[in-house]
């Protein structure tokens, strides 16, 4: 009887070390954060939660305090994440960071994922009907082909 040895392909790690998840406060993005959190916990990876604050050029002209509103959303997202991690503290340990910037969501996610040398990117499916035809952040990330991208419904 001859012994067969299987050859395993490895890239030098046993799984992702950094998982980037895009959040914007929508239900699908919060589901994506929960999914990515589970992945990060099981893999022992760092979870980088990214919120890109939209820049609405017309908002200022209408008198809307756009920057203040997006800052409030960022603070609210951090509070939600902290609350969720406190609830599971001692049961599940997860390392996470929160990153925020202003600009285009796609560009912000790409910049952050590149800077952190992300192994994977997780985003929620767009909840805007037109994106099914025109293209969403998720579709653009997949087309970029730089990381595995998981789109959570």
PDB file of C-alpha atoms in Angstrom:
ATOM      1  CA  UNK A   1       0.000   0.000   0.000  1.00  0.00           C
ATOM      2  CA  UNK A   2       1.419   3.381  -0.932  1.00  0.00           C
ATOM      3  CA  UNK A   3       0.881   6.448   1.196  1.00  0.00           C
ATOM      4  CA  UNK A   4      -0.474   9.500  -0.556  1.00  0.00           C
ATOM      5  CA  UNK A   5       0.449  12.956   0.638  1.00  0.00           C
ATOM      6  CA  UNK A   6      -1.896  15.762  -0.154  1.00  0.00           C
ATOM      7  CA  UNK A   7      -0.308  19.043  -1.061  1.00  0.00           C
ATOM      8  CA  UNK A   8      -1.952  22.052   0.498  1.00  0.00           C
ATOM      9  CA  UNK A   9      -1.661  25.506  -0.933  1.00  0.00           C
ATOM     10  CA  UNK A  10      -0.983  28.249   1.614  1.00  0.00           C
ATOM     11  CA  UNK A  11      -0.439  31.952   1.214  1.00  0.00           C
ATOM     12  CA  UNK A  12       1.374  32.216   4.520  1.00  0.00           C
ATOM     13  CA  UNK A  13      -1.632  32.637   6.816  1.00  0.00           C
ATOM     14  CA  UNK A  14      -4.484  30.494   8.013  1.00  0.00           C
ATOM     15  CA  UNK A  15      -7.196  32.992   7.261  1.00  0.00           C
ATOM     16  CA  UNK A  16      -7.939  36.682   7.030  1.00  0.00           C
ATOM     17  CA  UNK A  17      -6.113  38.976   9.432  1.00  0.00           C
ATOM     18  CA  UNK A  18      -8.104  42.141   8.623  1.00  0.00           C
ATOM     19  CA  UNK A  19     -11.755  42.243   7.607  1.00  0.00           C
ATOM     20  CA  UNK A  20     -13.180  45.583   6.514  1.00  0.00           C
ATOM     21  CA  UNK A  21     -16.921  46.168   6.795  1.00  0.00           C
ATOM     22  CA  UNK A  22     -18.715  49.210   5.428  1.00  0.00           C
ATOM     23  CA  UNK A  23     -21.547  50.627   7.532  1.00  0.00           C
ATOM     24  CA  UNK A  24     -23.911  53.514   6.924  1.00  0.00           C
ATOM     25  CA  UNK A  25     -26.641  52.891   9.479  1.00  0.00           C
ATOM     26  CA  UNK A  26     -28.928  51.021   7.053  1.00  0.00           C
ATOM     27  CA  UNK A  27     -30.368  47.655   8.084  1.00  0.00           C
ATOM     28  CA  UNK A  28     -28.331  45.807   5.436  1.00  0.00           C
ATOM     29  CA  UNK A  29     -25.088  47.464   6.568  1.00  0.00           C
ATOM     30  CA  UNK A  30     -25.780  46.551  10.198  1.00  0.00           C
ATOM     31  CA  UNK A  31     -26.419  42.925   9.121  1.00  0.00           C
ATOM     32  CA  UNK A  32     -23.115  43.088   7.215  1.00  0.00           C
ATOM     33  CA  UNK A  33     -21.379  44.312  10.385  1.00  0.00           C
ATOM     34  CA  UNK A  34     -22.852  41.430  12.400  1.00  0.00           C
ATOM     35  CA  UNK A  35     -21.793  38.932   9.730  1.00  0.00           C
ATOM     36  CA  UNK A  36     -18.283  40.409   9.492  1.00  0.00           C
ATOM     37  CA  UNK A  37     -18.041  40.433  13.288  1.00  0.00           C
ATOM     38  CA  UNK A  38     -18.758  36.710  13.353  1.00  0.00           C
ATOM     39  CA  UNK A  39     -16.128  36.093  10.673  1.00  0.00           C
ATOM     40  CA  UNK A  40     -13.563  38.189  12.535  1.00  0.00           C
ATOM     41  CA  UNK A  41     -14.287  36.416  15.817  1.00  0.00           C
ATOM     42  CA  UNK A  42     -13.984  32.918  14.315  1.00  0.00           C
ATOM     43  CA  UNK A  43     -10.826  33.812  12.394  1.00  0.00           C
ATOM     44  CA  UNK A  44      -9.191  35.855  15.149  1.00  0.00           C
ATOM     45  CA  UNK A  45      -9.042  38.751  12.685  1.00  0.00           C
ATOM     46  CA  UNK A  46      -9.225  42.486  13.266  1.00  0.00           C
ATOM     47  CA  UNK A  47     -12.619  43.921  12.317  1.00  0.00           C
ATOM     48  CA  UNK A  48     -12.266  47.373  10.759  1.00  0.00           C
ATOM     49  CA  UNK A  49     -15.664  49.091  10.737  1.00  0.00           C
ATOM     50  CA  UNK A  50     -15.729  51.873   8.148  1.00  0.00           C
ATOM     51  CA  UNK A  51     -18.252  54.683   7.834  1.00  0.00           C
ATOM     52  CA  UNK A  52     -17.719  57.086   4.957  1.00  0.00           C
ATOM     53  CA  UNK A  53     -19.577  60.307   5.630  1.00  0.00           C
ATOM     54  CA  UNK A  54     -21.223  61.472   2.417  1.00  0.00           C
ATOM     55  CA  UNK A  55     -20.392  64.921   1.137  1.00  0.00           C
ATOM     56  CA  UNK A  56     -23.560  66.515  -0.140  1.00  0.00           C
ATOM     57  CA  UNK A  57     -22.617  69.585  -2.122  1.00  0.00           C
ATOM     58  CA  UNK A  58     -26.231  70.745  -2.422  1.00  0.00           C
ATOM     59  CA  UNK A  59     -26.892  70.250   1.304  1.00  0.00           C
ATOM     60  CA  UNK A  60     -25.025  73.365   2.361  1.00  0.00           C
ATOM     61  CA  UNK A  61     -26.914  75.464  -0.178  1.00  0.00           C
ATOM     62  CA  UNK A  62     -30.193  74.304   1.348  1.00  0.00           C
ATOM     63  CA  UNK A  63     -29.010  75.308   4.796  1.00  0.00           C
ATOM     64  CA  UNK A  64     -28.764  71.727   6.022  1.00  0.00           C
ATOM     65  CA  UNK A  65     -26.047  71.086   8.623  1.00  0.00           C
ATOM     66  CA  UNK A  66     -24.687  68.138   6.634  1.00  0.00           C
ATOM     67  CA  UNK A  67     -21.320  67.785   8.395  1.00  0.00           C
ATOM     68  CA  UNK A  68     -22.949  67.854  11.824  1.00  0.00           C
ATOM     69  CA  UNK A  69     -25.502  65.240  10.766  1.00  0.00           C
ATOM     70  CA  UNK A  70     -22.887  62.834   9.378  1.00  0.00           C
ATOM     71  CA  UNK A  71     -20.742  63.314  12.511  1.00  0.00           C
ATOM     72  CA  UNK A  72     -23.787  62.381  14.613  1.00  0.00           C
ATOM     73  CA  UNK A  73     -24.329  59.254  12.519  1.00  0.00           C
ATOM     74  CA  UNK A  74     -20.667  58.283  13.003  1.00  0.00           C
ATOM     75  CA  UNK A  75     -20.956  58.781  16.780  1.00  0.00           C
ATOM     76  CA  UNK A  76     -24.189  56.770  16.852  1.00  0.00           C
ATOM     77  CA  UNK A  77     -22.585  53.919  14.910  1.00  0.00           C
ATOM     78  CA  UNK A  78     -19.624  53.809  17.306  1.00  0.00           C
ATOM     79  CA  UNK A  79     -22.039  53.743  20.262  1.00  0.00           C
ATOM     80  CA  UNK A  80     -23.990  50.846  18.695  1.00  0.00           C
ATOM     81  CA  UNK A  81     -20.793  48.883  18.053  1.00  0.00           C
ATOM     82  CA  UNK A  82     -19.492  49.493  21.585  1.00  0.00           C
ATOM     83  CA  UNK A  83     -22.838  48.421  23.036  1.00  0.00           C
ATOM     84  CA  UNK A  84     -22.867  45.236  20.963  1.00  0.00           C
ATOM     85  CA  UNK A  85     -19.298  44.333  21.942  1.00  0.00           C
ATOM     86  CA  UNK A  86     -20.039  44.998  25.634  1.00  0.00           C
ATOM     87  CA  UNK A  87     -23.027  42.627  25.491  1.00  0.00           C
ATOM     88  CA  UNK A  88     -20.822  39.736  24.348  1.00  0.00           C
ATOM     89  CA  UNK A  89     -17.733  40.634  26.383  1.00  0.00           C
ATOM     90  CA  UNK A  90     -16.359  37.555  28.114  1.00  0.00           C
ATOM     91  CA  UNK A  91     -18.384  35.302  25.794  1.00  0.00           C
ATOM     92  CA  UNK A  92     -16.921  36.394  22.487  1.00  0.00           C
ATOM     93  CA  UNK A  93     -13.803  38.462  22.193  1.00  0.00           C
ATOM     94  CA  UNK A  94     -13.350  40.501  19.071  1.00  0.00           C
ATOM     95  CA  UNK A  95     -10.773  43.117  18.145  1.00  0.00           C
ATOM     96  CA  UNK A  96     -12.260  46.041  16.266  1.00  0.00           C
ATOM     97  CA  UNK A  97     -11.484  49.566  15.119  1.00  0.00           C
ATOM     98  CA  UNK A  98     -13.734  52.285  13.781  1.00  0.00           C
ATOM     99  CA  UNK A  99     -12.616  54.374  10.813  1.00  0.00           C
ATOM    100  CA  UNK A 100     -14.475  57.311   9.373  1.00  0.00           C
ATOM    101  CA  UNK A 101     -13.786  59.757   6.573  1.00  0.00           C
ATOM    102  CA  UNK A 102     -15.712  62.058   4.272  1.00  0.00           C
ATOM    103  CA  UNK A 103     -16.313  61.468   0.587  1.00  0.00           C
ATOM    104  CA  UNK A 104     -17.538  58.835  -1.809  1.00  0.00           C
ATOM    105  CA  UNK A 105     -18.370  55.545   0.002  1.00  0.00           C
ATOM    106  CA  UNK A 106     -16.639  53.418  -2.643  1.00  0.00           C
ATOM    107  CA  UNK A 107     -13.473  55.526  -2.585  1.00  0.00           C
ATOM    108  CA  UNK A 108     -13.422  55.614   1.212  1.00  0.00           C
ATOM    109  CA  UNK A 109     -13.762  51.840   1.510  1.00  0.00           C
ATOM    110  CA  UNK A 110     -11.068  51.231  -1.117  1.00  0.00           C
ATOM    111  CA  UNK A 111      -8.650  53.667   0.545  1.00  0.00           C
ATOM    112  CA  UNK A 112      -9.208  52.163   3.995  1.00  0.00           C
ATOM    113  CA  UNK A 113      -9.006  48.553   2.770  1.00  0.00           C
ATOM    114  CA  UNK A 114      -5.746  49.308   0.939  1.00  0.00           C
ATOM    115  CA  UNK A 115      -4.257  51.189   3.906  1.00  0.00           C
ATOM    116  CA  UNK A 116      -5.110  48.357   6.320  1.00  0.00           C
ATOM    117  CA  UNK A 117      -4.053  45.656   3.823  1.00  0.00           C
ATOM    118  CA  UNK A 118      -7.493  44.085   4.166  1.00  0.00           C
ATOM    119  CA  UNK A 119      -7.927  40.418   3.399  1.00  0.00           C
ATOM    120  CA  UNK A 120     -11.685  40.723   2.845  1.00  0.00           C
ATOM    121  CA  UNK A 121     -14.384  43.371   2.500  1.00  0.00           C
ATOM    122  CA  UNK A 122     -17.996  42.941   3.658  1.00  0.00           C
ATOM    123  CA  UNK A 123     -20.832  45.293   2.721  1.00  0.00           C
ATOM    124  CA  UNK A 124     -24.590  45.278   2.837  1.00  0.00           C
ATOM    125  CA  UNK A 125     -26.624  45.055  -0.333  1.00  0.00           C
ATOM    126  CA  UNK A 126     -27.847  48.426  -1.534  1.00  0.00           C
ATOM    127  CA  UNK A 127     -31.370  49.231  -0.449  1.00  0.00           C
ATOM    128  CA  UNK A 128     -31.831  51.731  -3.288  1.00  0.00           C
ATOM    129  CA  UNK A 129     -33.808  50.297  -6.202  1.00  0.00           C
ATOM    130  CA  UNK A 130     -31.833  52.123  -8.895  1.00  0.00           C
ATOM    131  CA  UNK A 131     -28.593  50.492  -7.791  1.00  0.00           C
ATOM    132  CA  UNK A 132     -29.782  47.132  -9.067  1.00  0.00           C
ATOM    133  CA  UNK A 133     -29.461  48.529 -12.568  1.00  0.00           C
ATOM    134  CA  UNK A 134     -26.837  51.260 -12.316  1.00  0.00           C
ATOM    135  CA  UNK A 135     -24.385  49.702  -9.859  1.00  0.00           C
ATOM    136  CA  UNK A 136     -23.845  49.929  -6.155  1.00  0.00           C
ATOM    137  CA  UNK A 137     -20.801  50.242  -3.929  1.00  0.00           C
ATOM    138  CA  UNK A 138     -20.863  46.435  -3.616  1.00  0.00           C
ATOM    139  CA  UNK A 139     -20.815  45.924  -7.391  1.00  0.00           C
ATOM    140  CA  UNK A 140     -17.973  48.413  -7.784  1.00  0.00           C
ATOM    141  CA  UNK A 141     -15.950  46.657  -5.050  1.00  0.00           C
ATOM    142  CA  UNK A 142     -16.445  43.279  -6.701  1.00  0.00           C
ATOM    143  CA  UNK A 143     -15.426  44.707 -10.087  1.00  0.00           C
ATOM    144  CA  UNK A 144     -12.280  46.211  -8.543  1.00  0.00           C
ATOM    145  CA  UNK A 145     -11.140  42.624  -7.918  1.00  0.00           C
ATOM    146  CA  UNK A 146      -8.716  43.543  -5.135  1.00  0.00           C
ATOM    147  CA  UNK A 147     -10.186  41.526  -2.251  1.00  0.00           C
ATOM    148  CA  UNK A 148     -12.816  38.874  -1.715  1.00  0.00           C
ATOM    149  CA  UNK A 149     -16.074  40.808  -1.266  1.00  0.00           C
ATOM    150  CA  UNK A 150     -19.085  39.465   0.601  1.00  0.00           C
ATOM    151  CA  UNK A 151     -22.410  41.199   0.026  1.00  0.00           C
ATOM    152  CA  UNK A 152     -24.919  40.638   2.830  1.00  0.00           C
ATOM    153  CA  UNK A 153     -28.610  41.042   1.953  1.00  0.00           C
TER     154      UNK A 153
END
